[in-house]
Amino acid sequence: MMEQPPLRELRDVAWFERTMEAGVGALYLNQNQLIAGDWDGKINCWNLDGQGIWSAQTSNRVSGFARGGE
């Protein structure tokens, strides 16, 4: 069974607008963070206050995320 996405008010997530160097290919949102991957292989992670947590560069387009464990 797939996890249901959290419901949010638009005004609570307006900070989610972020700029990435290339088109976004994948997004992941949970109760603690937003992760976005772009067509040039860049992955950025922000907390829900809008602060950058980490970023990484991969060798290819990011088209999805695989998660494991908690």
mmCIF file of C-alpha atoms in Angstrom:
data_model
loop_
_atom_site.group_PDB
_atom_site.id
_atom_site.type_symbol
_atom_site.label_atom_id
_atom_site.label_comp_id
_atom_site.label_asym_id
_atom_site.label_seq_id
_atom_site.Cartn_x
_atom_site.Cartn_y
_atom_site.Cartn_z
ATOM 1 C CA MET A 1 0.000 0.000 0.000
ATOM 2 C CA MET A 2 1.397 3.422 -0.946
ATOM 3 C CA GLU A 3 1.902 6.070 1.698
ATOM 4 C CA GLN A 4 -0.620 8.912 1.393
ATOM 5 C CA PRO A 5 0.908 12.372 0.837
ATOM 6 C CA PRO A 6 0.388 14.900 3.624
ATOM 7 C CA LEU A 7 -2.353 17.476 3.064
ATOM 8 C CA ARG A 8 -1.199 21.085 3.400
ATOM 9 C CA GLU A 9 -2.632 24.568 2.980
ATOM 10 C CA LEU A 10 -1.115 26.518 0.070
ATOM 11 C CA ARG A 11 0.007 29.368 2.353
ATOM 12 C CA ASP A 12 1.901 26.822 4.498
ATOM 13 C CA VAL A 13 3.984 25.616 1.562
ATOM 14 C CA ALA A 14 4.566 28.826 -0.424
ATOM 15 C CA TRP A 15 8.266 28.717 0.547
ATOM 16 C CA PHE A 16 8.562 25.449 -1.457
ATOM 17 C CA GLU A 17 9.223 27.472 -4.599
ATOM 18 C CA ARG A 18 12.915 26.898 -5.234
ATOM 19 C CA THR A 19 15.211 27.340 -8.218
ATOM 20 C CA MET A 20 17.200 24.474 -9.668
ATOM 21 C CA GLU A 21 19.724 24.742 -12.487
ATOM 22 C CA ALA A 22 17.812 22.335 -14.763
ATOM 23 C CA GLY A 23 14.259 21.037 -15.055
ATOM 24 C CA VAL A 24 13.026 19.044 -12.062
ATOM 25 C CA GLY A 25 12.713 15.316 -12.739
ATOM 26 C CA ALA A 26 11.713 14.045 -9.293
ATOM 27 C CA LEU A 27 10.240 15.333 -6.030
ATOM 28 C CA TYR A 28 9.821 13.753 -2.621
ATOM 29 C CA LEU A 29 7.949 15.435 0.233
ATOM 30 C CA ASN A 30 7.349 14.101 3.734
ATOM 31 C CA GLN A 31 6.617 15.600 7.158
ATOM 32 C CA ASN A 32 10.245 16.790 7.557
ATOM 33 C CA GLN A 33 11.791 17.577 4.195
ATOM 34 C CA LEU A 34 11.486 18.295 0.483
ATOM 35 C CA ILE A 35 13.937 16.606 -1.892
ATOM 36 C CA ALA A 36 14.195 17.583 -5.572
ATOM 37 C CA GLY A 37 16.326 16.078 -8.328
ATOM 38 C CA ASP A 38 16.931 17.703 -11.710
ATOM 39 C CA TRP A 39 17.763 16.647 -15.280
ATOM 40 C CA ASP A 40 21.448 17.458 -14.805
ATOM 41 C CA GLY A 41 21.815 15.096 -11.824
ATOM 42 C CA LYS A 42 21.662 17.638 -8.974
ATOM 43 C CA ILE A 43 19.720 16.680 -5.820
ATOM 44 C CA ASN A 44 18.774 19.276 -3.196
ATOM 45 C CA CYS A 45 17.125 18.738 0.188
ATOM 46 C CA TRP A 46 15.367 21.415 2.273
ATOM 47 C CA ASN A 47 13.693 21.223 5.667
ATOM 48 C CA LEU A 48 10.112 22.466 5.961
ATOM 49 C CA ASP A 49 11.354 25.864 7.152
ATOM 50 C CA GLY A 50 13.010 26.299 3.740
ATOM 51 C CA GLN A 51 16.607 25.871 4.931
ATOM 52 C CA GLY A 52 18.935 23.836 2.724
ATOM 53 C CA ILE A 53 20.015 20.623 4.473
ATOM 54 C CA TRP A 54 22.212 18.973 1.861
ATOM 55 C CA SER A 55 22.866 18.659 -1.857
ATOM 56 C CA ALA A 56 24.566 16.092 -4.083
ATOM 57 C CA GLN A 57 25.617 15.758 -7.699
ATOM 58 C CA THR A 58 24.965 12.476 -9.529
ATOM 59 C CA SER A 59 26.271 11.410 -12.935
ATOM 60 C CA ASN A 60 22.884 11.378 -14.666
ATOM 61 C CA ARG A 61 19.310 12.720 -14.700
ATOM 62 C CA VAL A 62 17.305 12.166 -11.508
ATOM 63 C CA SER A 63 13.948 10.657 -12.434
ATOM 64 C CA GLY A 64 12.871 9.182 -9.097
ATOM 65 C CA PHE A 65 13.909 8.320 -5.567
ATOM 66 C CA ALA A 66 14.161 4.911 -3.868
ATOM 67 C CA ARG A 67 13.788 4.983 -0.113
ATOM 68 C CA GLY A 68 14.635 2.319 2.419
ATOM 69 C CA GLY A 69 13.908 1.839 6.102
ATOM 70 C CA GLU A 70 12.492 4.710 8.123
#
